[in-house]
Short mmCIF file of C-alpha atoms in Angstrom, two decimals:
data_model
loop_
_atom_site.label_atom_id
_atom_site.label_comp_id
_atom_site.label_asym_id
_atom_site.label_seq_id
_atom_site.Cartn_x
_atom_site.Cartn_y
_atom_site.Cartn_z
CA UNK A 1364 -10.67 19.60 2.02
CA UNK A 1365 -11.80 22.78 0.24
CA UNK A 1366 -15.09 22.13 -1.51
CA UNK A 1367 -16.83 24.67 -3.77
CA UNK A 1368 -20.60 24.23 -3.66
CA UNK A 1369 -22.31 25.52 -6.80
CA UNK A 1370 -26.09 25.79 -6.53
CA UNK A 1371 -29.14 27.78 -7.60
CA UNK A 1372 -31.49 28.86 -4.85
CA UNK A 1373 -34.54 28.59 -7.09
CA UNK A 1374 -33.54 25.06 -8.19
CA UNK A 1375 -33.05 23.94 -4.59
CA UNK A 1376 -36.37 25.45 -3.54
CA UNK A 1377 -38.19 23.67 -6.37
CA UNK A 1378 -36.75 20.36 -5.35
CA UNK A 1379 -37.65 20.93 -1.76
CA UNK A 1380 -41.26 21.73 -2.66
CA UNK A 1381 -41.56 18.68 -4.84
CA UNK A 1382 -40.58 16.44 -1.98
CA UNK A 1383 -37.87 14.80 -4.08
CA UNK A 1384 -34.37 14.03 -2.75
CA UNK A 1385 -31.71 16.53 -3.65
CA UNK A 1386 -29.62 15.30 -6.56
CA UNK A 1387 -25.99 16.34 -6.64
CA UNK A 1388 -22.61 15.13 -7.78
CA UNK A 1389 -19.17 15.74 -6.20
CA UNK A 1390 -16.05 15.63 -8.36
CA UNK A 1391 -12.58 14.94 -6.89
CA UNK A 1392 -9.22 15.80 -8.37
CA UNK A 1393 -7.62 12.39 -7.63
CA UNK A 1394 -8.58 8.75 -7.32
CA UNK A 1395 -10.19 7.65 -4.11
CA UNK A 1396 -11.75 11.11 -3.46
CA UNK A 1397 -8.48 12.90 -2.94
CA UNK A 1398 -7.33 16.40 -3.77
CA UNK A 1399 -9.59 19.39 -4.59
CA UNK A 1400 -13.34 18.81 -4.93
CA UNK A 1401 -16.52 20.59 -5.80
CA UNK A 1402 -20.17 19.73 -5.64
CA UNK A 1403 -22.87 20.75 -8.12
CA UNK A 1404 -26.67 20.61 -8.01
CA UNK A 1405 -27.39 22.15 -11.43
CA UNK A 1406 -26.12 21.50 -14.94
CA UNK A 1407 -22.57 22.64 -15.69
CA UNK A 1408 -22.19 22.94 -19.44
CA UNK A 1409 -18.47 23.81 -19.37
CA UNK A 1410 -16.09 22.87 -16.59
CA UNK A 1411 -13.77 25.72 -17.70
CA UNK A 1412 -16.04 28.10 -15.91
CA UNK A 1413 -15.30 26.55 -12.57
CA UNK A 1414 -11.58 25.75 -13.17
CA UNK A 1415 -12.07 21.96 -13.13
CA UNK A 1416 -11.94 21.04 -16.82
CA UNK A 1417 -10.32 17.64 -17.47
CA UNK A 1418 -9.35 17.29 -13.80
CA UNK A 1419 -11.87 14.92 -12.20
CA UNK A 1420 -10.59 11.43 -11.32
CA UNK A 1421 -13.29 10.19 -8.86
CA UNK A 1422 -16.97 10.99 -8.28
CA UNK A 1423 -19.69 10.62 -5.66
CA UNK A 1424 -23.28 10.74 -7.07
CA UNK A 1425 -26.23 11.41 -4.72
CA UNK A 1426 -29.98 11.35 -5.09
CA UNK A 1427 -30.47 10.56 -8.76
CA UNK A 1428 -28.37 9.57 -11.80
CA UNK A 1429 -26.07 12.16 -13.46
CA UNK A 1430 -24.70 12.32 -17.01
CA UNK A 1431 -20.97 13.21 -17.38
CA UNK A 1432 -19.33 13.99 -20.74
CA UNK A 1433 -15.82 14.58 -22.04
CA UNK A 1434 -16.83 17.62 -24.14
CA UNK A 1435 -18.53 20.86 -23.20
CA UNK A 1436 -22.20 21.21 -23.86
CA UNK A 1437 -22.97 17.59 -22.83
CA UNK A 1438 -21.34 16.23 -25.99
CA UNK A 1439 -18.67 13.75 -26.88
CA UNK A 1440 -18.23 10.52 -24.93
CA UNK A 1441 -20.90 10.48 -22.17
CA UNK A 1442 -21.95 8.14 -19.39
CA UNK A 1443 -24.89 8.17 -17.05
CA UNK A 1444 -23.77 7.35 -13.50
CA UNK A 1445 -26.10 5.78 -10.95
CA UNK A 1446 -26.10 7.07 -7.33
CA UNK A 1447 -23.03 5.75 -5.56
CA UNK A 1448 -19.28 6.19 -5.22
CA UNK A 1449 -16.80 5.87 -8.11
CA UNK A 1450 -13.26 5.84 -6.69
CA UNK A 1451 -11.74 5.92 -10.21
CA UNK A 1452 -13.02 7.10 -13.60
CA UNK A 1453 -10.30 5.21 -15.49
CA UNK A 1454 -12.38 2.10 -16.23
CA UNK A 1455 -14.96 4.15 -18.23
CA UNK A 1456 -12.25 6.20 -19.98
CA UNK A 1457 -13.15 9.49 -18.27
CA UNK A 1458 -10.16 10.00 -15.99
CA UNK A 1459 -9.09 13.67 -16.25
CA UNK A 1460 -11.55 14.13 -19.14
CA UNK A 1461 -14.90 15.34 -17.72
CA UNK A 1462 -15.96 18.67 -19.23
CA UNK A 1463 -19.70 18.89 -18.57
CA UNK A 1464 -22.31 17.25 -16.24
CA UNK A 1465 -26.07 17.36 -15.72
CA UNK A 1466 -28.79 15.39 -13.98
CA UNK A 1467 -29.95 12.58 -16.30
CA UNK A 1468 -33.48 12.37 -17.67
CA UNK A 1469 -35.91 9.56 -17.08
CA UNK A 1470 -35.46 7.76 -20.38
CA UNK A 1471 -31.81 6.54 -20.57
CA UNK A 1472 -30.78 4.09 -23.25
CA UNK A 1473 -29.03 1.02 -22.02
CA UNK A 1474 -25.81 1.86 -23.86
CA UNK A 1475 -25.56 5.19 -22.03
CA UNK A 1476 -25.29 3.81 -18.56
CA UNK A 1477 -21.86 3.67 -16.99
CA UNK A 1478 -20.74 0.63 -14.94
CA UNK A 1479 -22.67 0.45 -11.66
CA UNK A 1480 -20.61 1.38 -8.57
CA UNK A 1481 -19.12 -1.53 -6.68
CA UNK A 1482 -20.25 -2.02 -3.09
CA UNK A 1483 -17.89 -0.61 -0.50
CA UNK A 1484 -15.63 -3.17 1.21
CA UNK A 1485 -13.33 -2.97 4.25
CA UNK A 1486 -10.75 -5.61 5.18
CA UNK A 1487 -9.28 -5.76 8.74
CA UNK A 1488 -5.97 -7.40 9.50
CA UNK A 1489 -4.77 -8.69 12.87
CA UNK A 1490 -1.24 -7.24 12.55
CA UNK A 1491 0.42 -4.19 11.12
CA UNK A 1492 1.36 -4.30 7.49
CA UNK A 1493 -1.78 -6.29 6.44
CA UNK A 1494 -0.47 -9.47 8.13
CA UNK A 1495 -2.10 -12.14 10.28
CA UNK A 1496 -5.76 -13.15 10.26
CA UNK A 1497 -8.20 -11.01 8.40
CA UNK A 1498 -11.83 -10.60 7.53
CA UNK A 1499 -13.74 -8.48 5.00
CA UNK A 1500 -17.23 -7.04 5.12
CA UNK A 1501 -19.50 -5.03 2.79
CA UNK A 1502 -22.08 -4.53 5.56
CA UNK A 1503 -22.32 -2.53 8.74
CA UNK A 1504 -21.19 -4.39 11.88
CA UNK A 1505 -22.44 -2.93 15.19
CA UNK A 1506 -20.45 -5.32 17.47
CA UNK A 1507 -17.16 -6.98 16.48
CA UNK A 1508 -17.65 -9.65 19.12
CA UNK A 1509 -19.96 -11.35 16.65
CA UNK A 1510 -17.03 -11.72 14.27
CA UNK A 1511 -14.38 -12.82 16.79
CA UNK A 1512 -12.33 -9.72 15.81
CA UNK A 1513 -13.18 -7.30 18.62
CA UNK A 1514 -10.18 -5.10 19.62
CA UNK A 1515 -7.89 -7.01 17.26
CA UNK A 1516 -7.55 -4.97 14.05
CA UNK A 1517 -4.13 -3.37 13.51
CA UNK A 1518 -4.29 -2.50 9.77
CA UNK A 1519 -7.04 -1.90 7.21
CA UNK A 1520 -7.68 -1.83 3.46
CA UNK A 1521 -10.73 0.25 2.36
CA UNK A 1522 -12.09 0.11 -1.19
CA UNK A 1523 -15.05 1.70 -2.96
CA UNK A 1524 -16.82 3.63 -0.20
CA UNK A 1525 -15.81 5.52 3.01
CA UNK A 1526 -16.25 3.83 6.36
CA UNK A 1527 -16.54 4.85 9.99
CA UNK A 1528 -14.73 2.79 12.65
CA UNK A 1529 -15.38 3.16 16.37
CA UNK A 1530 -13.74 1.79 19.50
CA UNK A 1531 -17.09 0.92 21.11
CA UNK A 1532 -19.95 -1.20 19.99
CA UNK A 1533 -22.95 0.57 18.47
CA UNK A 1534 -20.80 3.07 16.59
CA UNK A 1535 -19.99 4.98 19.78
CA UNK A 1536 -16.89 6.11 21.62
CA UNK A 1537 -13.92 7.34 19.65
CA UNK A 1538 -14.73 7.15 15.91
CA UNK A 1539 -12.65 7.88 12.84
CA UNK A 1540 -13.67 8.11 9.18
CA UNK A 1541 -11.55 6.18 6.67
CA UNK A 1542 -11.26 7.11 3.00
CA UNK A 1543 -10.54 4.33 0.43
CA UNK A 1544 -6.88 3.34 0.69
CA UNK A 1545 -4.28 1.33 2.59
CA UNK A 1546 -3.82 1.80 6.28
CA UNK A 1547 -0.74 -0.30 7.27
CA UNK A 1548 -1.04 0.78 10.88
CA UNK A 1549 -3.93 2.08 13.03
CA UNK A 1550 -1.64 3.25 15.84
CA UNK A 1551 -1.30 6.88 14.66
CA UNK A 1552 -5.07 7.39 14.80
CA UNK A 1553 -5.34 5.73 18.25
CA UNK A 1554 -7.33 2.78 16.94
CA UNK A 1555 -4.83 -0.08 17.18
CA UNK A 1556 -6.47 -3.17 18.72
CA UNK A 1557 -9.49 -1.00 19.53
CA UNK A 1558 -12.10 -1.27 16.77
CA UNK A 1559 -15.43 -2.62 17.93
CA UNK A 1560 -17.88 -1.43 15.23
CA UNK A 1561 -17.84 -0.27 11.63
CA UNK A 1562 -20.37 1.17 9.19
CA UNK A 1563 -20.37 2.59 5.71
CA UNK A 1564 -20.60 6.35 5.20
CA UNK A 1565 -23.50 7.00 2.84
CA UNK A 1566 -22.57 8.66 -0.49
CA UNK A 1567 -22.83 12.40 -0.09
CA UNK A 1568 -23.13 12.38 3.67
CA UNK A 1569 -21.32 15.38 5.18
CA UNK A 1570 -18.28 14.58 7.41
CA UNK A 1571 -16.36 17.19 9.41
CA UNK A 1572 -12.71 17.56 8.33
CA UNK A 1573 -11.64 16.78 11.94
CA UNK A 1574 -13.22 13.37 11.82
CA UNK A 1575 -11.09 11.97 8.98
CA UNK A 1576 -8.03 9.75 9.45
CA UNK A 1577 -4.87 10.93 7.70
CA UNK A 1578 -5.05 10.50 3.95
CA UNK A 1579 -3.79 6.94 3.18
CA UNK A 1580 -1.90 5.57 0.23
CA UNK A 1581 -4.38 4.42 -2.44
CA UNK A 1582 -5.74 0.93 -2.30
CA UNK A 1583 -6.21 -0.79 -5.70
CA UNK A 1584 -9.66 -2.27 -6.17
CA UNK A 1585 -9.08 -5.32 -8.38
CA UNK A 1586 -12.68 -6.57 -8.32
CA UNK A 1587 -14.13 -7.05 -11.82
CA UNK A 1588 -16.72 -4.50 -12.83
CA UNK A 1589 -20.11 -5.64 -14.15
CA UNK A 1590 -20.14 -6.24 -17.89
CA UNK A 1591 -16.41 -5.51 -18.06
CA UNK A 1592 -14.61 -7.30 -20.85
CA UNK A 1593 -11.56 -9.20 -19.52
CA UNK A 1594 -8.38 -10.49 -21.17
CA UNK A 1595 -5.33 -12.53 -20.25
CA UNK A 1596 -1.98 -10.75 -20.19
CA UNK A 1597 1.34 -12.55 -20.39
CA UNK A 1598 3.44 -12.57 -17.21
CA UNK A 1599 7.13 -11.98 -18.01
CA UNK A 1600 8.67 -11.92 -14.53
CA UNK A 1601 7.76 -12.52 -10.87
CA UNK A 1602 9.94 -12.18 -7.82
CA UNK A 1603 9.39 -12.24 -4.06
CA UNK A 1604 10.04 -9.05 -2.12
CA UNK A 1605 11.23 -9.45 1.46
CA UNK A 1606 11.65 -6.90 4.19
CA UNK A 1607 14.67 -4.55 4.29
CA UNK A 1608 17.75 -6.44 5.39
CA UNK A 1609 19.15 -5.45 8.73
CA UNK A 1610 22.83 -4.70 9.33
CA UNK A 1611 24.64 -6.47 12.14
CA UNK A 1612 27.75 -4.54 13.32
CA UNK A 1613 30.36 -5.06 15.96
CA UNK A 1614 33.64 -3.47 17.05
CA UNK A 1615 36.84 -5.34 17.36
CA UNK A 1616 40.35 -4.19 18.26
CA UNK A 1617 42.84 -4.59 15.39
CA UNK A 1618 46.59 -3.87 15.25
CA UNK A 1619 47.51 -1.44 12.47
CA UNK A 1620 50.93 -0.25 11.41
CA UNK A 1621 51.79 3.17 12.84
CA UNK A 1622 52.28 5.90 10.23
CA UNK A 1623 54.70 7.73 12.61
CA UNK A 1624 52.02 10.40 13.38
CA UNK A 1625 50.68 9.01 16.62
CA UNK A 1626 48.84 12.14 17.75
CA UNK A 1627 46.94 12.36 14.50
CA UNK A 1628 46.26 8.64 14.61
CA UNK A 1629 44.80 8.90 18.16
CA UNK A 1630 42.47 11.72 17.16
CA UNK A 1631 41.24 9.98 14.03
CA UNK A 1632 40.73 6.80 16.06
CA UNK A 1633 38.76 8.78 18.55
CA UNK A 1634 36.39 10.23 16.01
CA UNK A 1635 35.81 6.93 14.23
CA UNK A 1636 35.46 5.14 17.56
CA UNK A 1637 32.85 7.59 18.66
CA UNK A 1638 30.74 7.15 15.58
CA UNK A 1639 31.15 3.42 15.64
CA UNK A 1640 30.45 3.17 19.34
CA UNK A 1641 27.34 5.30 18.89
CA UNK A 1642 26.06 3.00 16.18
CA UNK A 1643 26.59 -0.30 17.97
CA UNK A 1644 25.42 1.00 21.35
CA UNK A 1645 22.05 2.43 22.25
CA UNK A 1646 22.88 5.84 20.78
CA UNK A 1647 22.92 7.89 24.00
CA UNK A 1648 25.59 10.55 24.68
CA UNK A 1649 27.20 8.70 27.59
CA UNK A 1650 27.98 5.64 25.54
CA UNK A 1651 29.32 7.66 22.61
CA UNK A 1652 31.57 9.70 24.89
CA UNK A 1653 32.98 6.54 26.44
CA UNK A 1654 33.73 5.11 23.02
CA UNK A 1655 35.58 8.21 22.03
CA UNK A 1656 37.62 8.17 25.19
CA UNK A 1657 38.44 4.47 24.75
CA UNK A 1658 39.51 5.01 21.18
CA UNK A 1659 41.84 7.85 22.03
CA UNK A 1660 43.43 5.74 24.74
CA UNK A 1661 43.68 2.77 22.42
CA UNK A 1662 45.39 4.93 19.84
CA UNK A 1663 47.82 6.19 22.31
CA UNK A 1664 48.90 2.94 23.95
CA UNK A 1665 50.53 1.21 20.99
CA UNK A 1666 53.96 -0.39 21.23
CA UNK A 1667 56.24 2.41 20.23
CA UNK A 1668 59.00 -0.11 19.39
CA UNK A 1669 56.92 -2.34 17.18
CA UNK A 1670 55.55 0.50 15.06
CA UNK A 1671 51.94 -0.71 15.55
CA UNK A 1672 48.95 0.51 17.53
CA UNK A 1673 45.53 -0.82 18.35
CA UNK A 1674 42.40 0.72 16.90
CA UNK A 1675 38.70 -0.02 17.29
CA UNK A 1676 37.45 -1.16 13.86
CA UNK A 1677 33.79 -1.73 12.93
CA UNK A 1678 32.85 -4.88 11.06
CA UNK A 1679 29.39 -5.20 9.53
CA UNK A 1680 27.40 -7.73 7.55
CA UNK A 1681 23.91 -7.63 6.03
CA UNK A 1682 21.38 -10.02 7.60
CA UNK A 1683 18.58 -10.99 5.23
CA UNK A 1684 15.06 -10.35 6.52
CA UNK A 1685 13.48 -13.47 7.97
CA UNK A 1686 9.99 -14.82 7.41
CA UNK A 1687 7.88 -15.07 4.29
CA UNK A 1688 7.92 -12.51 1.48
CA UNK A 1689 6.15 -9.21 2.16
CA UNK A 1690 4.65 -9.37 -1.36
CA UNK A 1691 5.27 -10.57 -4.94
CA UNK A 1692 6.20 -8.17 -7.65
CA UNK A 1693 4.92 -9.26 -11.03
CA UNK A 1694 5.71 -7.77 -14.45
CA UNK A 1695 3.30 -8.38 -17.33
CA UNK A 1696 2.71 -6.94 -20.78
CA UNK A 1697 -0.55 -5.99 -22.42
CA UNK A 1698 -0.87 -4.47 -25.90
CA UNK A 1699 2.85 -3.72 -25.90
CA UNK A 1700 2.85 -1.90 -22.56
CA UNK A 1701 4.71 -3.21 -19.55
CA UNK A 1702 2.82 -3.22 -16.22
CA UNK A 1703 3.80 -4.00 -12.61
CA UNK A 1704 1.52 -5.38 -9.96
CA UNK A 1705 2.13 -6.34 -6.31
CA UNK A 1706 0.24 -9.41 -4.97
CA UNK A 1707 0.21 -11.56 -1.83
CA UNK A 1708 0.90 -14.69 -3.83
CA UNK A 1709 3.03 -15.42 -6.94
CA UNK A 1710 1.23 -15.09 -10.24
CA UNK A 1711 0.80 -17.80 -12.85
CA UNK A 1712 1.68 -17.67 -16.61
CA UNK A 1713 -1.01 -15.01 -17.22
CA UNK A 1714 -2.90 -12.40 -15.23
CA UNK A 1715 -6.48 -11.19 -15.89
CA UNK A 1716 -6.81 -7.54 -16.97
CA UNK A 1717 -9.47 -5.23 -18.45
CA UNK A 1718 -9.10 -3.38 -21.77
CA UNK A 1719 -6.87 -0.75 -20.16
CA UNK A 1720 -4.47 -3.41 -18.80
CA UNK A 1721 -5.66 -2.92 -15.20
CA UNK A 1722 -5.42 -6.20 -13.22
CA UNK A 1723 -8.59 -7.90 -12.11
CA UNK A 1724 -8.94 -10.71 -9.56
#
């Protein structure tokens, strides 16, 4: 992650002498702290000057509150953000709209405060793909044996804050930092069935690039925000989504009428037989070569008098995925706009949304 740090030496020195905590804010290009980022310690009256105007989608505030505005010069639609992590600015109408920012003063009117940041939450699942038993926490856990989930997690959903997971108790051993998002498998980072402790990464805490897990797909945080007005949207369709069907194939010998070009027929049969044999076998070269040889022989040994020959022909059929649905896809409308949401259970006649049509649960 490339981060530009904009600061004034005199301002930093003054804060250090005063004994107060350094106040800064980090803006990220995408939701869940993804993409380009930059950190500021001093007022920025126009984001054009740092090439980030109308580009911020998530924010981390450290030290003290900051005011962010959608016009230059600290004008327009403004919110004061408390210290904490904001994985999305959509709920306050500032996604890709921030144009100026400064540390807030001491006297802030109630109507200028933005929604408080939600506590970070991490949910562990016993199996890949968010299946099996699970448990969620908003607190640090130094030893998973107290939860009955030691060395059992295979997938994770992280929302709100960033978390550190370790394969030993006491936050020791091999540790990985997780950004907010969906982690359908922990195998790639060497943490499958290995997690023994977890703790939240404090907002603004520095983390080396090498410590991060690969960037995950985003996780949607559907928890209602404080003082957020909610509505009921009409559900128009819901259907279950199962796993990808598998294809069961086999090869059988079939008599076909000879087209009087037996050499050509034998060669074609050999090519098709090789591909088909490779598909239905284990896919190694020896099996494929044997299939080609068998098909050539099969094509050559027809009954010359009957005008027919024997070829290897592949037959296939789709086998539906077994087990329960992977998820439910729901379509709903709100203020004339169609929305889709994926859930672990079928929706009812309506679904709860905020004023932007974002689902809440």
